[in-house]
PDB file of C-alpha atoms in Angstrom:
ATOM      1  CA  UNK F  26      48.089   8.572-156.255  1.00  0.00           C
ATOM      2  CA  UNK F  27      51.819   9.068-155.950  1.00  0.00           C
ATOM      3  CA  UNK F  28      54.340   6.964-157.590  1.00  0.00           C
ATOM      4  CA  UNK F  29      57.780   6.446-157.388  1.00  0.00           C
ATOM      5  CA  UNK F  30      59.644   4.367-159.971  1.00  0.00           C
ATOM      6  CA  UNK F  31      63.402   3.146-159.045  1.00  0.00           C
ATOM      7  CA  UNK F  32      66.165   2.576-162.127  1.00  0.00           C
ATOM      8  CA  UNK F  33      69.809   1.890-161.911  1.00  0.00           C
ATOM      9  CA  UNK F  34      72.140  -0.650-161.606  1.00  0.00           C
ATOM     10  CA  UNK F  35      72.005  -3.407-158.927  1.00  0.00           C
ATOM     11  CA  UNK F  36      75.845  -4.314-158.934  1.00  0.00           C
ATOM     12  CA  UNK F  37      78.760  -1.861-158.390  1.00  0.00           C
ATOM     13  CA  UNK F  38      82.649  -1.961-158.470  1.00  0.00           C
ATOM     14  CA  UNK F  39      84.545  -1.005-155.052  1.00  0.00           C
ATOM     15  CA  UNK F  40      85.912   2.525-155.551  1.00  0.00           C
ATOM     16  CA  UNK F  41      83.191   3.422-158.203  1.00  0.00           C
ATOM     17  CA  UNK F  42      80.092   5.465-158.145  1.00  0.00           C
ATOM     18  CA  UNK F  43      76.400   4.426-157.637  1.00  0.00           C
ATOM     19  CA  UNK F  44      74.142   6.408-159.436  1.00  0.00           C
ATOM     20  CA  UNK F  45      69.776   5.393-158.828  1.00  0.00           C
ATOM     21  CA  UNK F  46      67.142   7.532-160.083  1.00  0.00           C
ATOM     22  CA  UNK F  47      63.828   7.497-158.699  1.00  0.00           C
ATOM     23  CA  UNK F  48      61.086   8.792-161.601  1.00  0.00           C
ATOM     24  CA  UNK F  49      58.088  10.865-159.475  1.00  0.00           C
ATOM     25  CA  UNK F  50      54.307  10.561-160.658  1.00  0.00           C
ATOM     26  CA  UNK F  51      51.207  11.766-159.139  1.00  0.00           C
ATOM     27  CA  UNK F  52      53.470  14.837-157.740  1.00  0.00           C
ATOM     28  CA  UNK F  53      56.262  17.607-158.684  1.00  0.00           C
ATOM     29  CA  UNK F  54      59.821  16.882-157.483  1.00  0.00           C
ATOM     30  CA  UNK F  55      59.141  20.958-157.066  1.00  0.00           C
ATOM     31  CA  UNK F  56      56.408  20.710-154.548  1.00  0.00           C
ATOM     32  CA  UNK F  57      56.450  23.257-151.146  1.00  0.00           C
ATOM     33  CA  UNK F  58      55.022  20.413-148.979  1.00  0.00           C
ATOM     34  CA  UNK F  59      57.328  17.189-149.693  1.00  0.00           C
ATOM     35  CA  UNK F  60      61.143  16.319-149.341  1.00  0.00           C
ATOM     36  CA  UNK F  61      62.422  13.599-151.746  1.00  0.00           C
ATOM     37  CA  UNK F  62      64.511  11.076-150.233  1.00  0.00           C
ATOM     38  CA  UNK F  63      66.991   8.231-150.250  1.00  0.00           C
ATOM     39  CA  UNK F  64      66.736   5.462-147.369  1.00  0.00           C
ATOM     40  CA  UNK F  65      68.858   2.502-147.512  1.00  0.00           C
ATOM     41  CA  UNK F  66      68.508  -0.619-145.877  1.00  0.00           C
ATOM     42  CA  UNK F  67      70.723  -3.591-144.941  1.00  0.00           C
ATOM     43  CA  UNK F  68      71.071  -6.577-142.291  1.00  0.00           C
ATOM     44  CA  UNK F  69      74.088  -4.780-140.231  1.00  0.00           C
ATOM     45  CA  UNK F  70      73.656  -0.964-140.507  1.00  0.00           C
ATOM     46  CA  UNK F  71      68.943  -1.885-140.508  1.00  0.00           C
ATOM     47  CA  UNK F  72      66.917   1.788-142.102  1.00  0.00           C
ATOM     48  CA  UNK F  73      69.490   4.305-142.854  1.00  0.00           C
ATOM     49  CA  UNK F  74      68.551   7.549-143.918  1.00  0.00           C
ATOM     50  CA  UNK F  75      71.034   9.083-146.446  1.00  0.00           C
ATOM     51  CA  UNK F  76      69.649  12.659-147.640  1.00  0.00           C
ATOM     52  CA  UNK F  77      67.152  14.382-149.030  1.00  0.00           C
ATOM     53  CA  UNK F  78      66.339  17.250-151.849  1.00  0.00           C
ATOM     54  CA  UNK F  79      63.544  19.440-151.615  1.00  0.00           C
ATOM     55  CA  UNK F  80      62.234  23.130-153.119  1.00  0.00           C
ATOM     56  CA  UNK F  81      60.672  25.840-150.860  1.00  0.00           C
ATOM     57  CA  UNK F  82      61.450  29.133-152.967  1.00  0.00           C
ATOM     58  CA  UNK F  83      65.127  27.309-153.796  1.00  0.00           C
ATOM     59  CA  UNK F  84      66.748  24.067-153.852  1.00  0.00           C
ATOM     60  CA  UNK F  85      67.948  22.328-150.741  1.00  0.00           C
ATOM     61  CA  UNK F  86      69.914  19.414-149.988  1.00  0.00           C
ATOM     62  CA  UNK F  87      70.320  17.728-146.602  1.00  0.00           C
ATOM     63  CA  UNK F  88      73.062  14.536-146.240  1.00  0.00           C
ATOM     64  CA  UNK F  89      73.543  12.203-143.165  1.00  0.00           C
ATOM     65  CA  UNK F  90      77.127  12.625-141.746  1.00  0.00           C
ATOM     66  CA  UNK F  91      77.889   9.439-142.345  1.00  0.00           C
ATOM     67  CA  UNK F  92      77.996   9.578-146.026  1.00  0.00           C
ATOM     68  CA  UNK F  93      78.117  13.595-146.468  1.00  0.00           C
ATOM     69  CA  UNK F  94      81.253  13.558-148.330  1.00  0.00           C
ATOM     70  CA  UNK F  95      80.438  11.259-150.859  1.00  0.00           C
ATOM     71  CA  UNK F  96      77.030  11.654-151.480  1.00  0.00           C
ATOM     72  CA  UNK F  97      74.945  14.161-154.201  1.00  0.00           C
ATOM     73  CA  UNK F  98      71.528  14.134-154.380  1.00  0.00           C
ATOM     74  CA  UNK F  99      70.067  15.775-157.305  1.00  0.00           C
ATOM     75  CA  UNK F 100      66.224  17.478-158.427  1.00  0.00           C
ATOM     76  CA  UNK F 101      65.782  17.078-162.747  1.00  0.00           C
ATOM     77  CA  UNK F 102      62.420  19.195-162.754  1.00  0.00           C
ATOM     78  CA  UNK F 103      62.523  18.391-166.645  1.00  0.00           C
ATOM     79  CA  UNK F 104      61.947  14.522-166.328  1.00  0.00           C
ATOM     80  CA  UNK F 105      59.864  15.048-162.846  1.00  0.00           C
ATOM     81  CA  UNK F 106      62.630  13.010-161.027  1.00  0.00           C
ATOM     82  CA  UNK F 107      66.013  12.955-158.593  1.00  0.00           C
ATOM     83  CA  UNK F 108      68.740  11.014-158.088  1.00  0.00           C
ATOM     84  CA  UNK F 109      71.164   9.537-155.867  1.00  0.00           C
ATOM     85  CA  UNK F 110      74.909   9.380-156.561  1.00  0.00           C
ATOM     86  CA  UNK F 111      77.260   8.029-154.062  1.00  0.00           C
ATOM     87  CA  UNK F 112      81.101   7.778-154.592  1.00  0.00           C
ATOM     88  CA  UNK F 113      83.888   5.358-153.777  1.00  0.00           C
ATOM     89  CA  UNK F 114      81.614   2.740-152.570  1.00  0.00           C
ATOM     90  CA  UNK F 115      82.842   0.074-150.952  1.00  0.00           C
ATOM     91  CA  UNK F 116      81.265  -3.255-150.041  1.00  0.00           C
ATOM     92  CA  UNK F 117      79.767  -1.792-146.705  1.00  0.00           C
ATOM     93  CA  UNK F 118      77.658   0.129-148.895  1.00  0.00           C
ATOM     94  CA  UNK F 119      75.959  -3.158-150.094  1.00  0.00           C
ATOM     95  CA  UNK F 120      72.163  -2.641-149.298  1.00  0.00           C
ATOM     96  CA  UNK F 121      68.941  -2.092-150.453  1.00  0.00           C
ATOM     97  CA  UNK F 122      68.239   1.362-151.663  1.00  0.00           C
ATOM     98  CA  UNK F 123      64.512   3.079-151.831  1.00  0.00           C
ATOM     99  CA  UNK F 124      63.655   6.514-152.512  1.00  0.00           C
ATOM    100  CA  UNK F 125      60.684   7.962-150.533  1.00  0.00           C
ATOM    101  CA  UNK F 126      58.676  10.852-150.398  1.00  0.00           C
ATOM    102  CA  UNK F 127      58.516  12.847-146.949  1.00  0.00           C
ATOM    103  CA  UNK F 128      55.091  15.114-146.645  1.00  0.00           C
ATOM    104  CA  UNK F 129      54.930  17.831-144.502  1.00  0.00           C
ATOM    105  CA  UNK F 130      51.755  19.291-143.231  1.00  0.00           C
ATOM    106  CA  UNK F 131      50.425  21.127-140.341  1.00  0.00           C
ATOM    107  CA  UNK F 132      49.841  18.661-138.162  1.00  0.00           C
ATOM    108  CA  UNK F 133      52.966  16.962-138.950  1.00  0.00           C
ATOM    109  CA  UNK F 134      55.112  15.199-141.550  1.00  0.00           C
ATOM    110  CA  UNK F 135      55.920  11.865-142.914  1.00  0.00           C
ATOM    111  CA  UNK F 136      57.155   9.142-145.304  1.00  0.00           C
ATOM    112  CA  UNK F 137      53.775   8.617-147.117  1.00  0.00           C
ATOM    113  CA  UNK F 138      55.386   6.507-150.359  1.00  0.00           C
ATOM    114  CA  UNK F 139      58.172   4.679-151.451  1.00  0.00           C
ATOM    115  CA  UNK F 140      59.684   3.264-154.252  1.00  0.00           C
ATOM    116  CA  UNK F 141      60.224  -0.267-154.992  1.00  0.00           C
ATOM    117  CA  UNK F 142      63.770  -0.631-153.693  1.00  0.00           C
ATOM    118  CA  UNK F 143      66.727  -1.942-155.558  1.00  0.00           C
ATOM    119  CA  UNK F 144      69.220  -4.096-154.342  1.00  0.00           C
ATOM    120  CA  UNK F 145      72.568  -2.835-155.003  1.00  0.00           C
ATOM    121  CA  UNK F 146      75.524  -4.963-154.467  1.00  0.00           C
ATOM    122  CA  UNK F 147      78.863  -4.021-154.241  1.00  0.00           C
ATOM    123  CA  UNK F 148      81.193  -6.532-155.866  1.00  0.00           C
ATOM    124  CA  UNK F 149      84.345  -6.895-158.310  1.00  0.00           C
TER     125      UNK F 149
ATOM    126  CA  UNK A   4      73.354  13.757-134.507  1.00  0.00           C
ATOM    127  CA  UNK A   5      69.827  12.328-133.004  1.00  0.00           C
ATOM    128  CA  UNK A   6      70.391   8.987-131.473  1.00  0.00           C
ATOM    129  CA  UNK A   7      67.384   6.952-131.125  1.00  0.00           C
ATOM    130  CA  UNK A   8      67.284   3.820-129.022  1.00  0.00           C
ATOM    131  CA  UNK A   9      64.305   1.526-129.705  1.00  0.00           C
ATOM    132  CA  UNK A  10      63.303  -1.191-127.523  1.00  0.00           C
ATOM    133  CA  UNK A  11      63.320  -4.095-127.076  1.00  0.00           C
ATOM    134  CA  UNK A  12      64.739  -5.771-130.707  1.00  0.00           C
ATOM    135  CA  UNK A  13      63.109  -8.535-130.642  1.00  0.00           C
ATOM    136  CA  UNK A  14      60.097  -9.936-129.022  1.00  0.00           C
ATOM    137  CA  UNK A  15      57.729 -12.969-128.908  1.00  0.00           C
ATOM    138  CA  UNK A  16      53.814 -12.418-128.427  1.00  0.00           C
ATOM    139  CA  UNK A  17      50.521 -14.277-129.160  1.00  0.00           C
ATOM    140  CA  UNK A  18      47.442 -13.198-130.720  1.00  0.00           C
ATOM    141  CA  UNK A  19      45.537 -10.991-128.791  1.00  0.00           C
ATOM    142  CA  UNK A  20      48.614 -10.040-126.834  1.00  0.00           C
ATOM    143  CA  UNK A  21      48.964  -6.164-125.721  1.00  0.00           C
ATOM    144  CA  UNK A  22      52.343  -5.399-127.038  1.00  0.00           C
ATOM    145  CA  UNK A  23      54.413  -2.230-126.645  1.00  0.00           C
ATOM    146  CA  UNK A  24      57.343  -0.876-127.711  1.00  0.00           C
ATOM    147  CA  UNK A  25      59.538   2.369-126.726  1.00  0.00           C
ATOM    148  CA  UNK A  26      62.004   4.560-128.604  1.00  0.00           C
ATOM    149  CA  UNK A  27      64.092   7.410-126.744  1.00  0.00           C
ATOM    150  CA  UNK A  28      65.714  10.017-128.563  1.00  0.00           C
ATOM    151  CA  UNK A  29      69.130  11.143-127.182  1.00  0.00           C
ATOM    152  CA  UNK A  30      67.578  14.939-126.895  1.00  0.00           C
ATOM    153  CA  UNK A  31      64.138  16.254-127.146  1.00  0.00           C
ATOM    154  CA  UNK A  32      62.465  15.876-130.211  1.00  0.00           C
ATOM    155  CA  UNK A  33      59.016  17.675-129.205  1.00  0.00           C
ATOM    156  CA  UNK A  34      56.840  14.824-131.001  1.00  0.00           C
ATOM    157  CA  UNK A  35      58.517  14.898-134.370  1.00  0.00           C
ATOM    158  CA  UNK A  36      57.734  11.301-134.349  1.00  0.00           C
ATOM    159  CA  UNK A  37      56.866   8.160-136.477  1.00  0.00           C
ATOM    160  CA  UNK A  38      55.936   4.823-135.968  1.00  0.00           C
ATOM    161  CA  UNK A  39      56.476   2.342-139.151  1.00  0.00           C
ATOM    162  CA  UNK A  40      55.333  -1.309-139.889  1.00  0.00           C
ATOM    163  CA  UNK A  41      57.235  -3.302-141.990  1.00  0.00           C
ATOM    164  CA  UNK A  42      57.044  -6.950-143.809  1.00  0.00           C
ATOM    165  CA  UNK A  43      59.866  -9.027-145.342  1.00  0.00           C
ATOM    166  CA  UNK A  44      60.830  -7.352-148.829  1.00  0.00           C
ATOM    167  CA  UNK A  45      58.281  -4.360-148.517  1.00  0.00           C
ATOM    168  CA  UNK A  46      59.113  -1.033-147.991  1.00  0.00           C
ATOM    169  CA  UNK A  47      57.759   0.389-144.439  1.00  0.00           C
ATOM    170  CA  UNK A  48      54.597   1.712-143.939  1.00  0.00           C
ATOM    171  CA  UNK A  49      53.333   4.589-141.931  1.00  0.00           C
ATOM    172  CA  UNK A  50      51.321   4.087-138.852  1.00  0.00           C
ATOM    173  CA  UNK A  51      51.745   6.765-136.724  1.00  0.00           C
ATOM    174  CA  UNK A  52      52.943  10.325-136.941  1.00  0.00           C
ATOM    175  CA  UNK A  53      53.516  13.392-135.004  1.00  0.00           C
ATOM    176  CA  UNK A  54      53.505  10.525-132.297  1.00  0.00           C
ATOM    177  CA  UNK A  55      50.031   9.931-131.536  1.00  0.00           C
ATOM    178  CA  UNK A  56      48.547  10.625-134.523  1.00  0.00           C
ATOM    179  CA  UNK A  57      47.099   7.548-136.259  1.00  0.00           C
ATOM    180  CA  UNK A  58      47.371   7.528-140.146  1.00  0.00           C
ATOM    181  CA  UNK A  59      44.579   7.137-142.009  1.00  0.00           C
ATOM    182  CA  UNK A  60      43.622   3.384-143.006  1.00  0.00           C
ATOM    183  CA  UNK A  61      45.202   1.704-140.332  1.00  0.00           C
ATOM    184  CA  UNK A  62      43.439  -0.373-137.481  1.00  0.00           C
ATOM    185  CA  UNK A  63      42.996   1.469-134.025  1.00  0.00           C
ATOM    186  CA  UNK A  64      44.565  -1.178-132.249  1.00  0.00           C
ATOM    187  CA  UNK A  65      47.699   0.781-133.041  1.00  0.00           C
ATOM    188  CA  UNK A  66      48.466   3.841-130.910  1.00  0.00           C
ATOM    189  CA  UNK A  67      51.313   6.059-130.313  1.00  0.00           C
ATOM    190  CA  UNK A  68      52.310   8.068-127.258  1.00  0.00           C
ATOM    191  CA  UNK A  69      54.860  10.361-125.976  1.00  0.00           C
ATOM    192  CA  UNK A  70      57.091  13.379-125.910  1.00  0.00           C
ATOM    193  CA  UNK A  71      60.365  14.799-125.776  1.00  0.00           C
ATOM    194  CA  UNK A  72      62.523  12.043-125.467  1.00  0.00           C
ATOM    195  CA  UNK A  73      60.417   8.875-124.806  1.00  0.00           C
ATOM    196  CA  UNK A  74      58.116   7.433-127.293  1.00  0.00           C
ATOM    197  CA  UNK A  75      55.938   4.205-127.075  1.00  0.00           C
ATOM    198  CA  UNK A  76      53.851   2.356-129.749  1.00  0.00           C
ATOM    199  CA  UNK A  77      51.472  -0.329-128.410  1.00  0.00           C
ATOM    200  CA  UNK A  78      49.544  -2.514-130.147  1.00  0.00           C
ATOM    201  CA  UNK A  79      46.691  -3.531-128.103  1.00  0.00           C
ATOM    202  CA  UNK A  80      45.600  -6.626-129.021  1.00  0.00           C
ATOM    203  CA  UNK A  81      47.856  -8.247-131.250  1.00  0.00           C
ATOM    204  CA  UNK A  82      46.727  -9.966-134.787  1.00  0.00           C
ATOM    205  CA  UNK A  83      48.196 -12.067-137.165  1.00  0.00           C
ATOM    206  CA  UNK A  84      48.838  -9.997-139.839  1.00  0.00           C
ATOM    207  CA  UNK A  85      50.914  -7.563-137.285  1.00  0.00           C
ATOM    208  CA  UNK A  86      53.914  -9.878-136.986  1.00  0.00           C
ATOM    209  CA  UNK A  87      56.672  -7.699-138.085  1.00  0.00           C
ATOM    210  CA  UNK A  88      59.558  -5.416-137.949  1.00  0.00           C
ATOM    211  CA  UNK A  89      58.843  -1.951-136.585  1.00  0.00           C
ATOM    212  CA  UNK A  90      60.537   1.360-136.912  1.00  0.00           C
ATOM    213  CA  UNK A  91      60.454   4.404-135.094  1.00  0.00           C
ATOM    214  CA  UNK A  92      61.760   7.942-136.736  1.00  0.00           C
ATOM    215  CA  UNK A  93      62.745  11.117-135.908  1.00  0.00           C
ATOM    216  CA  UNK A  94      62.569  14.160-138.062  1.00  0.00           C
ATOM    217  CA  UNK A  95      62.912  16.800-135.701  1.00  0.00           C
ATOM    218  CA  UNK A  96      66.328  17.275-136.774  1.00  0.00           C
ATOM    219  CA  UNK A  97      66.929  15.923-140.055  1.00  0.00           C
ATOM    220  CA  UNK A  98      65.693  12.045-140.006  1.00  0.00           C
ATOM    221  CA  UNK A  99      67.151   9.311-137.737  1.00  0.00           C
ATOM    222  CA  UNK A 100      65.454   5.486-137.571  1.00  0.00           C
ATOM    223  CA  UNK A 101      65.448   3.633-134.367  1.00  0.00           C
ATOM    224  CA  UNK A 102      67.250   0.075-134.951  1.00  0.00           C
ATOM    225  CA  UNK A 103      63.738  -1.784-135.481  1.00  0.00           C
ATOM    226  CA  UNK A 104      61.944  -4.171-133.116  1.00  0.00           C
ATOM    227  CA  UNK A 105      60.998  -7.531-134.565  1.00  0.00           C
ATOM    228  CA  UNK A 106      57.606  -9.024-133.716  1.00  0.00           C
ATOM    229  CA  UNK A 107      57.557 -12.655-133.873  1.00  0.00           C
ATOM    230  CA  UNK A 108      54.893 -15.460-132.824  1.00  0.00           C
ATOM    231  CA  UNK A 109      55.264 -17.213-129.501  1.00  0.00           C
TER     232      UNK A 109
END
């Protein structure tokens, strides 16, 4: 049975950075058959997929346009986890954030699990 | 970017209504689609994949058809616990959500 375990900070300054991690068990943040990724979710902008970071032979990363130049997702194989930074937020970036793990098999692929989701406000 | 238009946003249906709902990608997608379920404060959940392909687990009143660039999910006889917000997505080119149709009781 997967798991994925959300931690960070549910309020954020405008102009700063908001950093989540999302803590894997049951699987490898390493693995050739998923893609770990950050969805948001909010009243105005509904499911927004942000990016994803996933291992086949090397590390790749993947960003929506809409937040590419602001966003980093990063694999920590060390502590079996990733994380989500996004800069210069700004109030528009209030939402709820989950991470989620996408499975890919032959027969095609999927969001299987999902974190909790934190609510992350952006507020001075 | 993939577009996908999901329709309609909102609807109201009784139990043991047949209820369906369409998503149409702005280019073809083969069937690189999902259909998610869900519920106030939950995180979706997966009921159909590859478009037609029912996950494991959930009822067969749920089905999923289409190709290309139109995609339907119908529910065929509608039950209680099936009142809520559904989501189609694309990952044929990264991932793209369809703006979410809203089941509600009549």
């Amino acid at each position: 049975q997967v798991q994925l375990q959300q931690s960070g900070p549910g309020l954020v300054k405008p102009s700063q950075t908001l950093s989540l991690t999302c803590a894997i068990s049951g699987d490898s943040v390493s693995s050739n058959s998923a893609a770990w990724n950050w969805i948001r979710q909010s009243p105005s902008r509904g499911l927004e997929w942000l990016g994803r970071t996933y291992y086949r032979s090397k590390w790749y990363n993947d960003y929506a346009v809409s937040v590419k130049s602001r966003i980093t997702i990063n694999p920590d194989t060390s502590k079996n986890q990733f994380s989500l930074q996004l800069n210069s937020v700004t109030p528009e970036d209030t939402a709820v954030y989950y991470c989620a793990r996408f499975y890919g098999e032959i027969v095609g692929a999927y969001f299987d699990y999902w974190g909790q989701g934190t609510l992350v406000t952006v507020s001075s | 970017a993939i577009q996908m238009t999901q329709s309609p946003s909102s609807l109201s249906a009784s139990v043991g209504d047949r209820v369906t709902i369409t998503c149409r990608a702005s280019q073809g997608i083969r069937n690189d689609l999902g259909w998610y379920q869900q519920k106030p404060g939950k995180a979706p959940k997966l009921l159909i994949y590859a478009a037609s392909s029912l996950q494991s687990g959930v009822p067969s009143r749920f089905s999923g058809s289409g190709s290309g660039t139109d995609f339907t999910l119908t529910i065929s006889s509608l039950q209680p616990e099936d009142f809520a917000t559904y989501y189609c997505l694309q990952d044929y080119n990264y991932l793209t959500f369809g703006g979410g149709t809203k089941v509600e009781i009549k």
